[in-house]
Short mmCIF file of N, CA and C in Angstrom, two decimals:
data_model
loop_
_atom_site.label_atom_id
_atom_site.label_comp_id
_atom_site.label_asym_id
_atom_site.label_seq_id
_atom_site.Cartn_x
_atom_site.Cartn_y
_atom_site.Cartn_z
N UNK A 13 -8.70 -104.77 -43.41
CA UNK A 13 -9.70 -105.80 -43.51
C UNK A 13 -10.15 -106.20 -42.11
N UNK A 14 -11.21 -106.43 -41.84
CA UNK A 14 -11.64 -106.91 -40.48
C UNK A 14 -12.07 -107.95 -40.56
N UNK A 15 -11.06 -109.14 -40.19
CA UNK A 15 -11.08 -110.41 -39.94
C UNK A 15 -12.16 -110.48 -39.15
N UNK A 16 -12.02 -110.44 -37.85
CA UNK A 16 -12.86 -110.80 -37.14
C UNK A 16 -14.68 -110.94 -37.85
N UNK A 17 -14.89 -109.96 -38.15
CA UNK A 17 -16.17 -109.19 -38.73
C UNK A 17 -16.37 -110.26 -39.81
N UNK A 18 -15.24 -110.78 -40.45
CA UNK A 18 -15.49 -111.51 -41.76
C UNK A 18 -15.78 -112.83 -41.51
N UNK A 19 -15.24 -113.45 -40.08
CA UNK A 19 -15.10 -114.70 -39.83
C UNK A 19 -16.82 -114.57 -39.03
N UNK A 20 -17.36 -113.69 -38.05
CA UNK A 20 -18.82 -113.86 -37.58
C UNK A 20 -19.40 -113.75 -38.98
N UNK A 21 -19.50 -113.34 -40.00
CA UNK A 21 -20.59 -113.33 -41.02
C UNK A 21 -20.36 -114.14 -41.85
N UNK A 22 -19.21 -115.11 -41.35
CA UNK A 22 -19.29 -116.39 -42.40
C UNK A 22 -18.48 -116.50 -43.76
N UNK A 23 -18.51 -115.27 -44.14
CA UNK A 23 -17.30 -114.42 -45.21
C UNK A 23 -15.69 -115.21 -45.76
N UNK A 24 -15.32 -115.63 -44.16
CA UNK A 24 -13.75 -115.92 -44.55
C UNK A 24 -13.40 -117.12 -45.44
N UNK A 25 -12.47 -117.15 -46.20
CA UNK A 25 -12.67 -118.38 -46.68
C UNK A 25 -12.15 -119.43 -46.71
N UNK A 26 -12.57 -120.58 -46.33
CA UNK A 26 -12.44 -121.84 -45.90
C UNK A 26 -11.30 -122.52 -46.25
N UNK A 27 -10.43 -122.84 -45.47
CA UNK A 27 -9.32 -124.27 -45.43
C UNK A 27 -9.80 -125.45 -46.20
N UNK A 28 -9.35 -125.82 -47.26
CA UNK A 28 -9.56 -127.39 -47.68
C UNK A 28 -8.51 -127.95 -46.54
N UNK A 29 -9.13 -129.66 -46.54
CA UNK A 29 -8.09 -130.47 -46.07
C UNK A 29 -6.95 -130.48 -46.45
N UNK A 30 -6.39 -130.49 -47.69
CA UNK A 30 -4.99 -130.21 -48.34
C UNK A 30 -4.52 -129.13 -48.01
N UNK A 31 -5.08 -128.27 -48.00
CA UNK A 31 -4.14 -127.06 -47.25
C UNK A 31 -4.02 -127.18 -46.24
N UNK A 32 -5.28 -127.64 -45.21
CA UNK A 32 -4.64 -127.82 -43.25
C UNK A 32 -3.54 -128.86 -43.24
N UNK A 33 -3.72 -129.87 -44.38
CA UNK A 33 -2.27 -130.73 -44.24
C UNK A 33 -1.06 -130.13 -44.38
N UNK A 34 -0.79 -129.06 -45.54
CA UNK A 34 0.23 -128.53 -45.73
C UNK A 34 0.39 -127.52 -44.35
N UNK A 35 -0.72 -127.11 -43.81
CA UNK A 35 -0.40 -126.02 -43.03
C UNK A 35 0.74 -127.09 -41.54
N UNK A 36 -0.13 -128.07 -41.39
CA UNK A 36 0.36 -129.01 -40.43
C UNK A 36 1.85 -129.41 -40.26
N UNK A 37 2.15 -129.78 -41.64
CA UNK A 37 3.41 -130.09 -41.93
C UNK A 37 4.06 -129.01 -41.79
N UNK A 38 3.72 -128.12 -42.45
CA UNK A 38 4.93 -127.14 -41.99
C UNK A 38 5.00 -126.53 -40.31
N UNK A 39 4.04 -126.41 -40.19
CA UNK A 39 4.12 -126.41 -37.96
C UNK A 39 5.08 -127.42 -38.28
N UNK A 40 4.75 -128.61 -38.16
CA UNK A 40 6.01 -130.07 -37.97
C UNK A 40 7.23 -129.39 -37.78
N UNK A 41 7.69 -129.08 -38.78
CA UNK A 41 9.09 -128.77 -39.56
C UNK A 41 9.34 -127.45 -38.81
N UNK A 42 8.71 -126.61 -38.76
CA UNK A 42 9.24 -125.75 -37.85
C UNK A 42 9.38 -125.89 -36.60
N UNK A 43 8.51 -126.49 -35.78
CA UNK A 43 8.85 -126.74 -34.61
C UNK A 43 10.16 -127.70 -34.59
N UNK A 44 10.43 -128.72 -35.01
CA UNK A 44 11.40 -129.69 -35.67
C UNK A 44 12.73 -128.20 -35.77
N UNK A 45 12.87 -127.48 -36.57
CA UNK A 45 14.04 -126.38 -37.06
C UNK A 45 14.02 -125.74 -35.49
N UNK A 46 12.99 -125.40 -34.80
CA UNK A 46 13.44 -124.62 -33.86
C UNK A 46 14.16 -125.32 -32.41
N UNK A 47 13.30 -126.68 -32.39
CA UNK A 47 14.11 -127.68 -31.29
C UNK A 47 15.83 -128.14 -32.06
N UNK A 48 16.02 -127.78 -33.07
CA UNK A 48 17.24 -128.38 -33.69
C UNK A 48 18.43 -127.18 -33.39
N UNK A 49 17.62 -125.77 -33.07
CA UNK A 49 18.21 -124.71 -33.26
C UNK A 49 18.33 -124.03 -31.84
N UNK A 50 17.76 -125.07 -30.60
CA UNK A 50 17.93 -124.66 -29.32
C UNK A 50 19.60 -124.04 -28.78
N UNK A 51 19.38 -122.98 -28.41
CA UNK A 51 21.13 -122.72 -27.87
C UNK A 51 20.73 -123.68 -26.42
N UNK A 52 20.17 -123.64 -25.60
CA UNK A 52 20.19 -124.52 -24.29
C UNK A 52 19.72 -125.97 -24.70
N UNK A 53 20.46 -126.76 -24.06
CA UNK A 53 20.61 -128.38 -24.11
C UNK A 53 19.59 -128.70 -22.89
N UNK A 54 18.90 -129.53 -23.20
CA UNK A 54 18.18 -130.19 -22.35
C UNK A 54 18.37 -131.02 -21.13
N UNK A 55 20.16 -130.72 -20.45
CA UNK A 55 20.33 -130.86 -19.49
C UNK A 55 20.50 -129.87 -18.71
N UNK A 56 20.88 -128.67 -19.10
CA UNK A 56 20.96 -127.13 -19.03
C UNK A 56 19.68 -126.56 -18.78
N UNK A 57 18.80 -126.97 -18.32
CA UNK A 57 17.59 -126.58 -18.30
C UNK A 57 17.00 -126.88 -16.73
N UNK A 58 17.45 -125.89 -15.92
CA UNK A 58 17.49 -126.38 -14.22
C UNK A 58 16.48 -127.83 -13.90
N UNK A 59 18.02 -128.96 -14.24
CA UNK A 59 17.57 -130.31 -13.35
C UNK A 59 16.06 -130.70 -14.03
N UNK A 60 15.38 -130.32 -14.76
CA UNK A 60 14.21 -130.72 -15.20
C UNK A 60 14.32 -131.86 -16.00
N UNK A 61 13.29 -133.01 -15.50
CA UNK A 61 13.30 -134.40 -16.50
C UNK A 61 12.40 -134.02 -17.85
N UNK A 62 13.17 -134.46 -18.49
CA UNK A 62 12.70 -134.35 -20.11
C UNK A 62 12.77 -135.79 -20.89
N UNK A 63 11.48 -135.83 -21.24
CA UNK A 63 11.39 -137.15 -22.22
C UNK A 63 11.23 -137.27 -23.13
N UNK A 64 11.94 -137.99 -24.15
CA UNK A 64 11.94 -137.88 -25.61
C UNK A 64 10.72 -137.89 -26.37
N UNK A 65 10.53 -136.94 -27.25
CA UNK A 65 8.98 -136.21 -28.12
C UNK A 65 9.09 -137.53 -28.86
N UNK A 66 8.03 -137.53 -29.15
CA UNK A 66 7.38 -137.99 -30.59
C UNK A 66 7.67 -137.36 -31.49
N UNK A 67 7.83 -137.48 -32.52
CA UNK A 67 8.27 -136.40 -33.43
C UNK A 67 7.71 -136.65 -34.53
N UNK A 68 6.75 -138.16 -34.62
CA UNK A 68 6.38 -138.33 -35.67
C UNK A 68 4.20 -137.28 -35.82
N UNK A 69 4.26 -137.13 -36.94
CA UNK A 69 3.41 -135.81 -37.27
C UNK A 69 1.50 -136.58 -36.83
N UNK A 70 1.01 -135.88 -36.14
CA UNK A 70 0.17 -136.81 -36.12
C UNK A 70 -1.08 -135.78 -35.56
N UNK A 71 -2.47 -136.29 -36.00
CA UNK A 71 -4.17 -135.46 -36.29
C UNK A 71 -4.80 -135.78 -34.97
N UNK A 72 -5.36 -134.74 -34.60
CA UNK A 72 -6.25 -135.09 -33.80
C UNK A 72 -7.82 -135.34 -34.55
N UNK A 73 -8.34 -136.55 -33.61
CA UNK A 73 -9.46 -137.00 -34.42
C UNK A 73 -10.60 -137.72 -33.06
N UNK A 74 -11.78 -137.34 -33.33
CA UNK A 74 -12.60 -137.65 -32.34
C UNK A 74 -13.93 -138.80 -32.75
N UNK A 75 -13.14 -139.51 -31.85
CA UNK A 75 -14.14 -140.75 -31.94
C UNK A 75 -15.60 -141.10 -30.77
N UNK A 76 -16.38 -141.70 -30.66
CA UNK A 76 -17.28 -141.58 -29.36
C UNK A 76 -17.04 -143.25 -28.75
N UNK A 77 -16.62 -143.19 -27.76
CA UNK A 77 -16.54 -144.65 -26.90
C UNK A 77 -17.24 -144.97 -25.97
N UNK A 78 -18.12 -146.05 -25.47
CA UNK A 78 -19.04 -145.91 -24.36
C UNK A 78 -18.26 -145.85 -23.48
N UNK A 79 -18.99 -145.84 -22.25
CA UNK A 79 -18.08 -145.11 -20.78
C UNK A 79 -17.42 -146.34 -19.95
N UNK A 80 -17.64 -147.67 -20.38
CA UNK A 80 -17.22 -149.04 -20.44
C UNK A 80 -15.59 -149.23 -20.75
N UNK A 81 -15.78 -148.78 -21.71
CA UNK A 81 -14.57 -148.88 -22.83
C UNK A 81 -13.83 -147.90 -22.45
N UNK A 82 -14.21 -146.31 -21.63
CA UNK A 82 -13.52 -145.32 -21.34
C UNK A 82 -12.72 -145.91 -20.17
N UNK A 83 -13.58 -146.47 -19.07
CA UNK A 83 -12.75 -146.73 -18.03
C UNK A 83 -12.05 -147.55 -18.00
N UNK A 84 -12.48 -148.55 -19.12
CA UNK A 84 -11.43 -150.24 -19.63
C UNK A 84 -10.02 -149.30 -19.40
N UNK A 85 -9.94 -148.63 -20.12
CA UNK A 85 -8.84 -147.52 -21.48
C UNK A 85 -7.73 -146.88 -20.07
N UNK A 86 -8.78 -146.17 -19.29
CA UNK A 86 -8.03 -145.36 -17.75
C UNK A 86 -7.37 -146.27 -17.02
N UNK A 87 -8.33 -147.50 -17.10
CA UNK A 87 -7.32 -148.90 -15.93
C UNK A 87 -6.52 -149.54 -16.76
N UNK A 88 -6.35 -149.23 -17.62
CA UNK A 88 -5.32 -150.30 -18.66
C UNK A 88 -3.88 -148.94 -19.08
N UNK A 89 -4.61 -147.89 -18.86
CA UNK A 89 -3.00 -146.31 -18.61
C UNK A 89 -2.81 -146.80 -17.31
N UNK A 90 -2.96 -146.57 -15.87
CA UNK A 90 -2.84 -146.66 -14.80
C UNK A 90 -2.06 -148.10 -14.42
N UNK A 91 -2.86 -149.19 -15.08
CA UNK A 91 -1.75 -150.35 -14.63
C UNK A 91 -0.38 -150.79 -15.72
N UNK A 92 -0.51 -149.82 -16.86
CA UNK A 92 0.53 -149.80 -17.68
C UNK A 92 1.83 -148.96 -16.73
N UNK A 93 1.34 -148.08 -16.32
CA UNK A 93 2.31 -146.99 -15.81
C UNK A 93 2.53 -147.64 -14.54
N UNK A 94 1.43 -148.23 -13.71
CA UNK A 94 2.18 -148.89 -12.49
C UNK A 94 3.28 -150.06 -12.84
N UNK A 95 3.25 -150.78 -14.00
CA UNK A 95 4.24 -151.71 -14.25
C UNK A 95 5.48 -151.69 -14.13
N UNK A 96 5.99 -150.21 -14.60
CA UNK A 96 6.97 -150.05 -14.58
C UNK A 96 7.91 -149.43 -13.52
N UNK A 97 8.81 -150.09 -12.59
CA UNK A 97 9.65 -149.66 -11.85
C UNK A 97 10.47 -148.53 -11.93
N UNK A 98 10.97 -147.80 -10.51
CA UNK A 98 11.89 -146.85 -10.67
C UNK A 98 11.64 -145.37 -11.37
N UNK A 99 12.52 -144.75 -11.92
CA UNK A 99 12.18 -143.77 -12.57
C UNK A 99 12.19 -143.20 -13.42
N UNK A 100 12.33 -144.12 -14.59
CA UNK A 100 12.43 -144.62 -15.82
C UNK A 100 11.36 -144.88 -15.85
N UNK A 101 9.86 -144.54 -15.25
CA UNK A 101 8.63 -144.28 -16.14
C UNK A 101 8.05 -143.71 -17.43
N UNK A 102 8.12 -144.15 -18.47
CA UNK A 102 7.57 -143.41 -19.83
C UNK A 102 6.18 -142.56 -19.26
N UNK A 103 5.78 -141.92 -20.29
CA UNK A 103 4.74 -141.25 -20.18
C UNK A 103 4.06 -142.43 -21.09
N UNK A 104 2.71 -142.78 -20.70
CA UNK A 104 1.38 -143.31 -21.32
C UNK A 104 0.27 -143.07 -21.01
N UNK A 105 0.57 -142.20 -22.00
CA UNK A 105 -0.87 -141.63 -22.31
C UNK A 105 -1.69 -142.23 -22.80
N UNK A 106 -3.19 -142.00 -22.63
CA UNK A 106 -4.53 -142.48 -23.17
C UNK A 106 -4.28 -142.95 -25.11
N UNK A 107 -3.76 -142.04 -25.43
CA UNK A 107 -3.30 -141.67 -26.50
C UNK A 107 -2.65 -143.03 -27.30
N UNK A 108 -1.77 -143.16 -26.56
CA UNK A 108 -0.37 -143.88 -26.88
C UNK A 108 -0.99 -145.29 -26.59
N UNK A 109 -1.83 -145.65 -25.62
CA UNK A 109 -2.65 -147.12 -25.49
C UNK A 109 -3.86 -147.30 -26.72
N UNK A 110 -4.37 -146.39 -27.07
CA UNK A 110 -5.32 -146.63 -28.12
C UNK A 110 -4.73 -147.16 -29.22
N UNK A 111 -3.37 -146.13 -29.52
CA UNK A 111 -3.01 -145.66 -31.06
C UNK A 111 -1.84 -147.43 -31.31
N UNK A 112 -1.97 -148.06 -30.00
CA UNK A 112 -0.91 -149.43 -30.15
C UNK A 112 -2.05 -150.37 -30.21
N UNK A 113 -3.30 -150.13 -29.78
CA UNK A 113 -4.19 -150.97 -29.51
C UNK A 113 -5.11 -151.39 -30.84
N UNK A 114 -4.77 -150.33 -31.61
CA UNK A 114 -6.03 -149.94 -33.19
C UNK A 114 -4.52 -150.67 -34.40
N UNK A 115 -3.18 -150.43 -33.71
CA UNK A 115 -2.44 -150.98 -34.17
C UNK A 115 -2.12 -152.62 -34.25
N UNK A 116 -2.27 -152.73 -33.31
CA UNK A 116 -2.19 -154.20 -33.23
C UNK A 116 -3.15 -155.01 -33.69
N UNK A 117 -4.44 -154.46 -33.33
CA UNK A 117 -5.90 -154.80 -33.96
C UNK A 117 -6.35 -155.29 -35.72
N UNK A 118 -5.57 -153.74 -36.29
CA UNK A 118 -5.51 -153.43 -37.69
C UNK A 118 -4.66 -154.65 -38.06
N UNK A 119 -3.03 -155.22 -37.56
CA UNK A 119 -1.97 -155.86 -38.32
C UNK A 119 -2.69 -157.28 -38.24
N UNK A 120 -3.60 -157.64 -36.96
CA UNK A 120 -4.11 -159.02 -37.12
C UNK A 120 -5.11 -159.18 -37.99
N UNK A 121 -5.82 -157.83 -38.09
CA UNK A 121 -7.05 -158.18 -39.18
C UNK A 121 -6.21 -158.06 -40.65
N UNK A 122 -4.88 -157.63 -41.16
CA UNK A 122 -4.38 -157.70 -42.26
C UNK A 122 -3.86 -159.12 -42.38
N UNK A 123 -3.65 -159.52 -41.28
CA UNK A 123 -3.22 -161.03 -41.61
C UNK A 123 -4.05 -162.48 -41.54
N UNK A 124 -4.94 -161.85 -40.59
CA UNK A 124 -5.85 -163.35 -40.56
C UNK A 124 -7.44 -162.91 -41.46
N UNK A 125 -7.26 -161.46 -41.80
CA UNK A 125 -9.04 -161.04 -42.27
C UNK A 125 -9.96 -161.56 -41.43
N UNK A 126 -10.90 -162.66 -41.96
CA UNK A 126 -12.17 -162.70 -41.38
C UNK A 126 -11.87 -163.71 -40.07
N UNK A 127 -10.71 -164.15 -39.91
CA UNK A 127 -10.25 -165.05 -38.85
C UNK A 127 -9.85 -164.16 -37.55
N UNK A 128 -9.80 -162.81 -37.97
CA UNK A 128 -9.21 -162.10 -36.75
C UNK A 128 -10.08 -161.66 -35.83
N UNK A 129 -10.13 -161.29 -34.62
CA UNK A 129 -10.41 -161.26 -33.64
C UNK A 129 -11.52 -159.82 -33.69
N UNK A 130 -10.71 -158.55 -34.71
CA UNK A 130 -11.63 -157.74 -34.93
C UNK A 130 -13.00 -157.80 -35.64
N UNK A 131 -12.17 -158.28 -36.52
CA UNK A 131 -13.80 -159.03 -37.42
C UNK A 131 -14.75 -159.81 -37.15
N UNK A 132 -14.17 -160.63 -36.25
CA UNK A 132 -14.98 -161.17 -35.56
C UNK A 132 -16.02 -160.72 -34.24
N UNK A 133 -15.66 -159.62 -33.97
CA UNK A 133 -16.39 -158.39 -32.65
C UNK A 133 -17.06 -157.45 -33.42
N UNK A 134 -16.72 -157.27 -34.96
CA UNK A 134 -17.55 -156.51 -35.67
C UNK A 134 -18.60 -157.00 -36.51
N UNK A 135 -18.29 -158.39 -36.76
CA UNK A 135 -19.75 -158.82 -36.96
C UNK A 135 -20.90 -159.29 -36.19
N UNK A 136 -20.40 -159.60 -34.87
CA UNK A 136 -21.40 -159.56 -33.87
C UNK A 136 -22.14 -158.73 -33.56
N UNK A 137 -21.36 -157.22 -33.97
CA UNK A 137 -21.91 -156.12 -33.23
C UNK A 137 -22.88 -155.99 -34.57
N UNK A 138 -22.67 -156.46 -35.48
CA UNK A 138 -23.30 -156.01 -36.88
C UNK A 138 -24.78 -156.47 -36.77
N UNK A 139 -24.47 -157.70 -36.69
CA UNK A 139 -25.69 -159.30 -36.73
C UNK A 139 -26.70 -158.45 -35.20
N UNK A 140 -25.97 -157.75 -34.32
CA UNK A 140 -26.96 -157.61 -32.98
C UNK A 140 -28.18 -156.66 -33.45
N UNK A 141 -26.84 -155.52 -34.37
CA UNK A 141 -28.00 -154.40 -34.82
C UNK A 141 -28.87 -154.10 -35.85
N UNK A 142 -28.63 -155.54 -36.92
CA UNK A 142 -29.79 -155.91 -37.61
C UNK A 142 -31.22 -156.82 -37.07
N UNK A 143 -30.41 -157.45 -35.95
CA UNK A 143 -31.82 -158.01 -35.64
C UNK A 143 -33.23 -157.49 -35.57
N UNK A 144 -34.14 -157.96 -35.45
CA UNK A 144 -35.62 -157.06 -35.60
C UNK A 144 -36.11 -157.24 -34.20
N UNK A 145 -36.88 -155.72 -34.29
CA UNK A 145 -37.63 -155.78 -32.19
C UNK A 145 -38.22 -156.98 -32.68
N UNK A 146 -38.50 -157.18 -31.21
CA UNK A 146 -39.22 -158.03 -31.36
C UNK A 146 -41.14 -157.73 -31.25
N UNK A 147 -41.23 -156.25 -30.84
CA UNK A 147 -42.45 -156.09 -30.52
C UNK A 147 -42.27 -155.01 -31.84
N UNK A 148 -43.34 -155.00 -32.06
CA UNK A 148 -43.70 -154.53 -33.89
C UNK A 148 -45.03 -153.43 -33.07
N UNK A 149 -45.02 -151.98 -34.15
CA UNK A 149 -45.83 -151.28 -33.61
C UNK A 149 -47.09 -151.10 -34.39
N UNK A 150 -48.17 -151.16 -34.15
CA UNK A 150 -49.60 -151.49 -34.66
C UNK A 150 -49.99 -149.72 -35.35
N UNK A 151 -50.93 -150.05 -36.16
CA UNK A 151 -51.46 -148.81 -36.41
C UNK A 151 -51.62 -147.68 -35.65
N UNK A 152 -52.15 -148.20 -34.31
CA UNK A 152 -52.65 -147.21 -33.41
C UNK A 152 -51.66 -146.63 -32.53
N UNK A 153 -50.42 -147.32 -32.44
CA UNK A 153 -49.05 -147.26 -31.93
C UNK A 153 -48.62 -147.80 -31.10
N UNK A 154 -49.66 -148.85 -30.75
CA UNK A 154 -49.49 -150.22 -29.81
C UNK A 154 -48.59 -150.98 -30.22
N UNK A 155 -47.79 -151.60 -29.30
CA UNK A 155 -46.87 -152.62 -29.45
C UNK A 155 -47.51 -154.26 -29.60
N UNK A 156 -47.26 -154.85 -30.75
CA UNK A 156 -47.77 -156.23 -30.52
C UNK A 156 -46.57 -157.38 -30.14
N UNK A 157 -46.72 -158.29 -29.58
CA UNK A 157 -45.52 -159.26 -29.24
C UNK A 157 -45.18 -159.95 -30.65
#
């Protein structure tokens, strides 16, 4: 069979989401069986610092952020990681500040709803982008005040 050939003409056939989940999980679990099944210990591994995985299973997913919010995000990794003394630095990643940040966000809007802080930044943003121009465009394609 010639994959390749089948996948340019569109031919191959398609992953549902339920299956890339199952496919996912099982990566998990195997990678999981093969770190469980290491003959070398992770001090055995010439002097190299090693920091404890995540292990919990998790999607990559792409969101769009203005470039505001990008650099908020870079100075808020950078002075997270400068906080901490010595050499016992965690890794914090971009990643790891969002995914505590959408967390913390989410548990206040489950508890206060329309009192929370998110809801309250999302209806502003809501109310901004219903407003109407204010200059209205004429037949001819003139703007009137």
């Amino acid at each position: 069979m010639d994959i390749m050939g089948a996948l340019l003409r569109g031919e191959a056939p398609q992953v549902t989401t339920e299956e890339n989940d199952i496919i996912e999980r099982l990566a998990f679990y195997l990678r999981r069986l093969e770190h469980r099944s290491a003959t070398v210990e992770p001090e055995e591994r010439h002097g190299a610092r090693t920091r404890p995985k995540d292990t919990r299973p998790k999607k990559k997913v792409t969101y769009y952020l203005t470039k505001l919010i990008i650099q908020h995000l870079e100075k808020a990794q950078q002075g997270l990681l400068e906080a901490f003394d010595g050499e016992s630095k965690p890794k914090i990643s971009k990643s790891v500040v969002v995914e505590a940040a959408l967390q913390t966000a989410l548990q206040e809007l489950d508890a206060k709803g329309p009192k929370s802080r998110l809801f309250q930044m999302l209806h502003e943003v809501c109310l901004k982008t219903k407003e109407p121009n204010r200059a209205t465009k004429t037949a001819s394609g003139g703007n009137v005040p």
